[in-house]
Tab-separated table of C-alpha atoms in Angstrom:
chain	number	residue	atom	x	y	z
M	19	MET	CA	-124.793	198.191	12.397
M	20	CYS	CA	-121.063	197.645	12.843
M	21	HIS	CA	-118.643	196.861	10.038
M	22	ALA	CA	-118.552	193.185	10.962
M	23	CYS	CA	-121.971	192.529	12.474
M	24	ALA	CA	-122.378	189.438	10.319
M	25	THR	CA	-119.311	187.824	11.889
M	26	PRO	CA	-119.281	185.763	15.089
M	27	PRO	CA	-118.027	187.371	18.289
M	28	ASP	CA	-114.329	187.028	19.052
M	29	ASP	CA	-114.665	186.986	22.819
M	30	ASP	CA	-113.784	183.815	24.714
M	31	GLU	CA	-116.683	183.525	27.147
M	32	GLY	CA	-116.289	181.922	30.553
M	33	THR	CA	-118.813	179.750	32.294
M	34	GLY	CA	-119.718	182.084	35.161
M	35	ALA	CA	-121.044	181.288	38.594
M	36	ALA	CA	-124.435	179.751	39.188
M	37	PRO	CA	-127.166	182.277	39.992
M	38	ARG	CA	-128.513	182.563	43.498
M	39	PRO	CA	-131.616	180.417	44.147
M	40	ARG	CA	-134.957	182.210	44.183
M	41	LEU	CA	-138.656	181.437	43.688
M	42	SER	CA	-140.139	183.221	40.674
M	43	ARG	CA	-142.232	182.783	37.571
M	44	ARG	CA	-138.948	181.942	35.841
M	45	GLY	CA	-138.359	179.141	38.296
M	46	LEU	CA	-141.628	177.598	37.188
M	47	LEU	CA	-140.657	178.112	33.554
M	48	ARG	CA	-137.467	176.149	34.082
M	49	GLY	CA	-139.559	173.201	35.209
M	50	THR	CA	-141.181	172.964	31.752
M	51	PHE	CA	-137.931	172.526	29.791
M	52	ALA	CA	-138.172	168.769	29.443
M	53	ALA	CA	-141.435	169.078	27.531
M	54	GLY	CA	-140.867	172.393	25.767
M	55	ALA	CA	-137.235	172.241	24.788
M	56	ALA	CA	-137.424	168.698	23.448
M	57	GLY	CA	-139.487	169.705	20.442
M	58	LEU	CA	-138.237	173.255	20.061
M	59	ALA	CA	-134.566	173.624	20.710
M	60	ALA	CA	-132.808	170.348	21.334
M	61	HIS	CA	-131.816	169.653	17.719
M	62	ALA	CA	-128.176	169.043	17.002
M	63	LEU	CA	-126.085	171.968	15.800
M	64	GLY	CA	-123.949	172.156	12.720
M	65	THR	CA	-122.171	174.916	10.876
M	66	ALA	CA	-124.015	177.699	9.070
M	67	ALA	CA	-124.051	175.473	6.000
M	68	VAL	CA	-126.167	172.815	7.713
M	69	PRO	CA	-129.926	173.526	7.739
M	70	ALA	CA	-131.590	173.515	11.139
M	71	PRO	CA	-134.976	171.863	11.718
M	72	ALA	CA	-137.951	174.200	11.834
M	73	LEU	CA	-139.191	175.485	15.152
M	74	ALA	CA	-142.650	174.323	16.105
M	75	ASP	CA	-145.468	176.852	16.493
M	76	THR	CA	-145.770	175.873	20.158
M	77	SER	CA	-143.128	174.839	22.613
M	78	GLY	CA	-145.198	173.737	25.582
M	79	GLY	CA	-144.530	177.017	27.390
M	80	GLY	CA	-148.241	177.631	27.853
M	81	HIS	CA	-147.949	181.429	28.023
M	82	GLY	CA	-149.466	182.152	24.619
M	83	VAL	CA	-146.665	184.559	23.687
M	84	ARG	CA	-145.347	184.066	20.175
M	85	LEU	CA	-142.071	185.328	18.738
M	86	ARG	CA	-141.103	185.529	15.084
M	87	TRP	CA	-137.576	186.352	13.847
M	88	LEU	CA	-137.685	188.837	10.973
M	89	GLY	CA	-133.978	188.444	10.280
M	90	ILE	CA	-130.982	190.484	11.521
M	91	ALA	CA	-132.287	192.117	14.748
M	92	GLY	CA	-135.950	192.242	13.736
M	93	TRP	CA	-138.681	190.593	15.828
M	94	GLU	CA	-142.428	190.304	16.140
M	95	MET	CA	-143.902	189.599	19.583
M	96	ALA	CA	-147.591	188.625	19.479
M	97	PHE	CA	-150.151	187.589	22.105
M	98	ASP	CA	-153.907	187.955	22.688
M	99	GLY	CA	-154.331	189.954	19.475
M	100	HIS	CA	-151.524	192.382	20.395
M	101	ARG	CA	-148.392	192.832	18.283
M	102	VAL	CA	-145.098	194.620	18.911
M	103	LEU	CA	-142.240	194.845	16.411
M	104	VAL	CA	-138.580	195.487	17.174
M	105	ASP	CA	-136.246	196.759	14.401
M	106	PRO	CA	-138.364	195.475	11.482
M	107	TYR	CA	-135.830	195.689	8.635
M	108	LEU	CA	-136.902	193.436	5.752
M	109	SER	CA	-135.081	194.812	2.675
M	110	ARG	CA	-131.722	193.207	3.521
M	111	GLN	CA	-129.878	195.194	0.854
M	112	GLU	CA	-126.265	194.593	-0.129
M	113	TYR	CA	-124.162	196.903	2.039
M	114	ARG	CA	-120.677	196.143	0.694
M	115	THR	CA	-118.781	197.272	-2.377
M	116	GLY	CA	-116.089	194.642	-2.656
M	117	GLY	CA	-114.802	193.176	0.592
M	118	SER	CA	-116.680	192.640	3.831
M	119	ARG	CA	-116.982	196.190	5.164
M	120	MET	CA	-120.041	198.407	4.973
M	121	ASP	CA	-119.673	201.054	2.252
M	122	PRO	CA	-121.100	204.307	3.683
M	123	ALA	CA	-121.539	205.648	0.140
M	124	LYS	CA	-123.794	202.744	-0.849
M	125	PRO	CA	-127.232	204.056	-1.900
M	126	ILE	CA	-130.145	203.120	0.342
M	127	ALA	CA	-132.259	200.502	-1.446
M	128	THR	CA	-135.685	199.702	-0.012
M	129	ASP	CA	-137.016	196.422	-1.371
M	130	ALA	CA	-140.725	197.093	-1.924
M	131	ARG	CA	-141.247	193.603	-3.329
M	132	ILE	CA	-140.005	191.784	-0.243
M	133	ILE	CA	-141.868	194.161	2.090
M	134	ASP	CA	-145.093	193.405	0.188
M	135	TRP	CA	-144.377	189.669	0.397
M	136	VAL	CA	-143.624	189.633	4.134
M	137	LEU	CA	-146.674	191.729	4.995
M	138	GLU	CA	-148.928	189.562	2.832
M	139	HIS	CA	-147.716	186.204	4.094
M	140	HIS	CA	-146.313	186.820	7.589
M	141	LEU	CA	-147.249	190.249	8.999
M	142	PRO	CA	-150.735	190.996	7.646
M	143	GLN	CA	-151.804	192.759	10.842
M	144	ALA	CA	-150.142	195.997	11.873
M	145	PRO	CA	-148.375	196.222	15.249
M	146	GLU	CA	-149.411	198.554	18.030
M	147	PHE	CA	-145.777	199.579	18.548
M	148	ILE	CA	-142.512	199.585	16.620
M	149	LEU	CA	-139.494	199.728	18.947
M	150	VAL	CA	-136.305	201.095	17.356
M	151	THR	CA	-132.967	200.227	18.973
M	152	HIS	CA	-130.743	202.545	16.899
M	153	GLY	CA	-130.464	204.399	13.612
M	154	HIS	CA	-128.385	202.144	11.366
M	155	TRP	CA	-129.970	200.997	8.106
M	156	ASP	CA	-130.335	197.354	9.148
M	157	HIS	CA	-132.525	198.398	12.078
M	158	LEU	CA	-134.376	201.583	11.122
M	159	GLY	CA	-134.106	201.492	7.326
M	160	ASP	CA	-137.616	200.162	6.544
M	161	VAL	CA	-139.633	201.860	9.295
M	162	ALA	CA	-140.798	204.791	7.148
M	163	ALA	CA	-141.784	202.453	4.303
M	164	LEU	CA	-143.757	200.248	6.694
M	165	LEU	CA	-145.609	203.227	8.176
M	166	SER	CA	-146.652	204.247	4.652
M	167	HIS	CA	-147.547	200.777	3.409
M	168	PRO	CA	-151.167	200.383	2.196
M	169	ARG	CA	-151.700	197.268	4.339
M	170	TRP	CA	-150.900	199.191	7.513
M	171	ARG	CA	-151.837	202.703	6.442
M	172	ASP	CA	-155.141	202.835	8.343
M	173	SER	CA	-153.797	201.314	11.567
M	174	ARG	CA	-152.447	203.369	14.428
M	175	ILE	CA	-148.805	202.442	15.033
M	176	ARG	CA	-146.703	204.164	17.666
M	177	VAL	CA	-142.942	204.250	17.103
M	178	PHE	CA	-140.518	204.459	20.035
M	179	GLY	CA	-137.072	205.922	19.431
M	180	ASN	CA	-134.756	208.662	20.598
M	181	GLU	CA	-134.336	212.086	18.983
M	182	THR	CA	-131.941	210.897	16.275
M	183	HIS	CA	-134.006	207.841	15.393
M	184	LEU	CA	-137.224	209.828	15.025
M	185	ASN	CA	-135.527	212.569	13.005
M	186	LEU	CA	-134.211	209.949	10.578
M	187	ILE	CA	-137.672	208.406	10.217
M	188	ARG	CA	-139.153	211.849	9.541
M	189	ALA	CA	-136.464	212.563	6.957
M	190	MET	CA	-137.172	209.283	5.168
M	191	GLY	CA	-140.792	210.318	4.756
M	192	VAL	CA	-143.835	209.416	6.832
M	193	PRO	CA	-147.430	210.617	6.446
M	194	ALA	CA	-148.123	213.818	8.353
M	195	ASP	CA	-150.832	212.147	10.414
M	196	ARG	CA	-148.240	209.729	11.813
M	197	GLU	CA	-146.224	212.529	13.455
M	198	ALA	CA	-148.117	212.369	16.745
M	199	ASP	CA	-147.281	208.672	17.003
M	200	LEU	CA	-143.497	209.136	16.762
M	201	VAL	CA	-142.822	208.829	20.487
M	202	LEU	CA	-139.596	210.190	21.962
M	203	VAL	CA	-137.997	207.871	24.532
M	204	THR	CA	-134.541	208.163	26.042
M	205	GLY	CA	-134.329	205.321	28.571
M	206	GLY	CA	-136.004	204.972	31.945
M	207	GLU	CA	-139.580	204.974	30.651
M	208	HIS	CA	-141.978	202.276	31.881
M	209	LEU	CA	-145.130	202.550	29.782
M	210	ARG	CA	-148.366	200.593	29.758
M	211	TYR	CA	-150.852	199.549	27.063
M	212	PRO	CA	-153.673	200.273	26.877
M	213	LEU	CA	-153.903	203.569	28.717
M	214	LYS	CA	-155.316	203.309	32.214
M	215	ASP	CA	-159.050	203.926	32.432
M	216	ALA	CA	-162.128	202.422	34.069
M	217	ASP	CA	-162.210	199.602	31.534
M	218	HIS	CA	-158.481	198.877	31.771
M	219	PRO	CA	-157.285	199.130	35.387
M	220	ARG	CA	-154.448	196.742	34.546
M	221	PRO	CA	-152.370	196.870	31.372
M	222	ALA	CA	-152.334	194.068	28.834
M	223	TYR	CA	-148.593	194.664	28.662
M	224	THR	CA	-145.882	197.157	29.502
M	225	VAL	CA	-142.779	198.396	27.694
M	226	GLU	CA	-139.666	199.418	29.623
M	227	VAL	CA	-136.976	201.419	27.829
M	228	PHE	CA	-133.278	201.202	28.734
M	229	ARG	CA	-130.279	203.149	27.581
M	230	SER	CA	-127.862	200.788	25.856
M	231	LEU	CA	-124.608	200.658	23.888
M	232	HIS	CA	-123.561	199.729	20.357
M	233	SER	CA	-121.194	196.866	19.554
M	234	GLN	CA	-117.488	197.676	19.586
M	235	LEU	CA	-115.009	195.822	17.413
M	236	GLY	CA	-111.253	195.419	17.156
M	237	GLY	CA	-110.808	199.154	16.599
M	238	TYR	CA	-112.898	199.924	19.717
M	239	GLY	CA	-115.477	201.772	17.656
M	240	PHE	CA	-118.297	201.467	15.137
M	241	SER	CA	-119.723	203.433	12.245
M	242	PRO	CA	-121.595	205.379	11.121
M	243	ALA	CA	-121.713	207.254	14.425
M	244	GLY	CA	-123.348	210.581	15.176
M	245	THR	CA	-126.513	212.215	16.476
M	246	LEU	CA	-129.150	214.503	14.971
M	247	THR	CA	-130.975	217.278	16.824
M	248	SER	CA	-133.087	218.274	13.815
M	249	VAL	CA	-134.548	216.618	10.744
M	250	PRO	CA	-131.806	216.209	8.101
M	251	PRO	CA	-132.271	216.152	4.329
M	252	LYS	CA	-133.681	212.857	3.100
M	253	PRO	CA	-130.929	210.236	3.548
M	254	THR	CA	-129.745	208.640	0.322
M	255	THR	CA	-126.741	206.581	1.490
M	256	LEU	CA	-126.144	204.054	4.251
M	257	GLY	CA	-123.622	206.334	5.920
M	258	GLU	CA	-126.290	208.948	6.560
M	259	LEU	CA	-128.233	206.559	8.804
M	260	VAL	CA	-126.220	207.213	11.953
M	261	GLU	CA	-126.483	205.219	15.164
M	262	GLY	CA	-127.696	208.125	17.298
M	263	GLY	CA	-127.526	206.207	20.574
M	264	SER	CA	-128.767	202.697	21.336
M	265	LEU	CA	-131.797	201.508	23.295
M	266	ALA	CA	-133.012	198.205	24.727
M	267	TYR	CA	-136.589	197.240	25.565
M	268	GLN	CA	-138.343	194.854	27.933
M	269	VAL	CA	-141.923	193.893	27.040
M	270	THR	CA	-143.895	192.290	29.875
M	271	VAL	CA	-147.213	190.535	29.307
M	272	THR	CA	-149.021	191.201	32.553
M	273	GLY	CA	-148.934	188.236	34.896
M	274	ARG	CA	-147.311	185.926	32.364
M	275	LEU	CA	-143.966	186.600	30.719
M	276	SER	CA	-141.268	189.227	30.179
M	277	VAL	CA	-139.025	189.431	27.111
M	278	MET	CA	-135.876	191.572	27.122
M	279	PHE	CA	-134.770	192.755	23.676
M	280	LEU	CA	-131.078	193.409	24.293
M	281	SER	CA	-130.981	192.761	20.603
M	282	GLY	CA	-129.885	195.756	18.557
M	283	THR	CA	-126.161	195.117	18.894
M	284	ALA	CA	-123.734	193.027	20.915
M	285	ASN	CA	-123.173	195.389	23.818
M	286	PHE	CA	-125.139	196.755	26.761
M	287	ASP	CA	-124.979	199.032	29.795
M	288	ALA	CA	-124.872	196.652	32.742
M	289	ARG	CA	-125.973	199.278	35.260
M	290	GLU	CA	-129.093	200.057	33.244
M	291	VAL	CA	-130.412	196.494	33.015
M	292	ALA	CA	-128.999	194.905	36.183
M	293	HIS	CA	-131.393	192.426	37.840
M	294	THR	CA	-134.266	193.091	35.447
M	295	SER	CA	-134.631	189.280	35.445
M	296	PRO	CA	-136.526	188.694	32.186
M	297	ASP	CA	-137.983	185.274	31.467
M	298	VAL	CA	-136.746	185.465	27.872
M	299	LEU	CA	-133.634	187.257	26.605
M	300	VAL	CA	-133.268	188.088	22.907
M	301	LEU	CA	-129.533	188.751	22.779
M	302	GLY	CA	-127.605	190.494	20.015
M	303	ALA	CA	-124.748	188.292	18.799
M	304	SER	CA	-123.022	190.480	16.230
M	305	GLY	CA	-119.336	191.437	16.323
M	306	ASN	CA	-118.075	192.312	19.807
M	307	ALA	CA	-114.320	191.752	19.756
M	308	ALA	CA	-113.665	194.713	22.052
M	309	VAL	CA	-116.483	194.012	24.523
M	310	HIS	CA	-115.192	192.174	27.580
M	311	ASP	CA	-116.788	188.787	28.344
M	312	TYR	CA	-119.961	189.867	26.570
M	313	PHE	CA	-122.188	186.779	26.690
M	314	ARG	CA	-121.414	185.811	30.290
M	315	ARG	CA	-121.747	189.387	31.553
M	316	ALA	CA	-125.118	189.793	29.838
M	317	LEU	CA	-126.460	186.565	31.309
M	318	THR	CA	-125.219	187.200	34.839
M	319	THR	CA	-126.367	190.839	34.815
M	320	LEU	CA	-129.887	189.740	33.858
M	321	ASP	CA	-129.919	186.908	36.449
M	322	TRP	CA	-129.586	184.054	33.956
M	323	PRO	CA	-132.841	184.229	31.947
M	324	ALA	CA	-134.587	180.885	31.550
M	325	THR	CA	-134.724	181.215	27.751
M	326	VAL	CA	-132.027	182.824	25.602
M	327	ILE	CA	-132.426	183.540	21.880
M	328	PRO	CA	-129.462	184.838	19.861
M	329	THR	CA	-130.157	187.385	17.124
M	330	HIS	CA	-128.240	189.566	14.643
M	331	ASN	CA	-126.288	186.456	13.650
M	332	ASP	CA	-127.287	185.975	10.005
M	333	ASP	CA	-125.634	187.291	6.814
M	334	LEU	CA	-127.825	190.441	6.589
M	335	VAL	CA	-128.383	190.170	2.823
M	336	THR	CA	-129.960	186.870	1.702
M	337	PRO	CA	-133.610	187.646	0.821
M	338	LEU	CA	-136.213	186.494	3.296
M	339	ASP	CA	-138.054	184.523	0.602
M	340	ASP	CA	-134.919	182.557	-0.287
M	341	PRO	CA	-135.084	179.143	1.462
M	342	GLY	CA	-131.328	179.390	1.983
M	343	VAL	CA	-131.712	182.326	4.353
M	344	HIS	CA	-132.081	179.874	7.246
M	345	ASP	CA	-128.623	178.487	6.541
M	346	THR	CA	-126.877	181.859	6.873
M	347	ALA	CA	-127.316	181.994	10.652
M	348	ASN	CA	-124.076	181.616	12.586
M	349	ARG	CA	-124.955	178.586	14.680
M	350	ALA	CA	-121.558	178.567	16.343
M	351	VAL	CA	-123.036	181.383	18.431
M	352	VAL	CA	-125.900	179.101	19.465
M	353	ALA	CA	-123.450	176.368	20.428
M	354	GLU	CA	-121.350	178.816	22.448
M	355	LEU	CA	-124.373	180.089	24.339
M	356	ARG	CA	-125.624	176.563	25.033
M	357	GLU	CA	-122.289	175.599	26.511
M	358	LEU	CA	-122.307	178.713	28.669
M	359	VAL	CA	-125.918	178.402	29.830
M	360	GLY	CA	-125.703	174.662	30.504
M	361	ASP	CA	-128.569	173.369	32.640
M	362	ARG	CA	-129.467	176.857	33.891
M	363	GLY	CA	-131.866	177.320	30.967
M	364	ARG	CA	-132.341	176.758	27.256
M	365	VAL	CA	-130.932	178.455	24.159
M	366	LEU	CA	-133.196	178.491	21.102
M	367	ASP	CA	-132.127	178.502	17.453
M	368	PRO	CA	-134.888	180.364	15.574
M	369	ARG	CA	-135.572	180.209	11.845
M	370	HIS	CA	-136.471	183.253	9.797
M	371	LEU	CA	-140.195	184.141	9.750
M	372	GLU	CA	-141.244	180.924	11.530
M	373	PRO	CA	-143.260	181.724	14.688
M	374	PHE	CA	-142.727	179.874	17.937
M	375	THR	CA	-144.265	180.134	21.376
M	376	VAL	CA	-142.250	180.847	24.521
């Protein structure tokens, strides 16, 4: 989390050059826009104060891959009975003490009520993986509570994160029998599920891990920064949940669809993700005043994904069961991305907790 992640980016994005022509699964996806985008993403935009129409459960994509925005940078990806979560932070606690900046001395406040509500009504089935992008409270803050929750307690859930991320999760308290499922990743891994055996010669899906970068603002930095090489005392304040390095993930459903979660912050390492060519890009849209030409560079580096979904563009604090949470999204970001993408693809405007198919 950066001090101003709830604010729109300050960069003035250009339009960029058209991508080179090529035949691919994405090329076929582009041909379905007239049917899919009409019902899903072609509604008119207003300001954050104007409610957006709900997304339909299906968009005509035909790939059977469903996404659900959990607010901030949190996502569920579901298909064929499989589920993967990215940065599932549901508590949405107040992080300020007067003013708009994060107060590092603010006590950590896990909202057990809202976690119970979301798991009962929206996430009743546990995921196979939780993918953590970095250590800040609005990304990692609920992971330990979710791993201990009675609804998920008997399900095996593997958690991907780097050394700092996993040490923070351990410090926040997880059952001892979960330790083997805290999986250290550093970037460069390309992992399959399920494991290869005689019954599963091909994976249902794969997860690629990429080293990434945190947003940088007008002061060219972010906070709280830092890394942890051992398990610290149990964190009690927001400032103790340090970034620890950032990661990005690409989840590919075999033979069907790839989704890049460049979603944790509004920055990235172009050399790490160059020409990964995802079909769907979930793109962090938090503060990035110091990041040069962020949106255009991300899109060109990833070969202009056919579907782009902004994330990390709400107010971070409105409860998920408040109907007004949908109106806190910064839809100026959506408008900016649509102008930039033009007829190269589509930009979706998701609503909190409402699933849609890509």
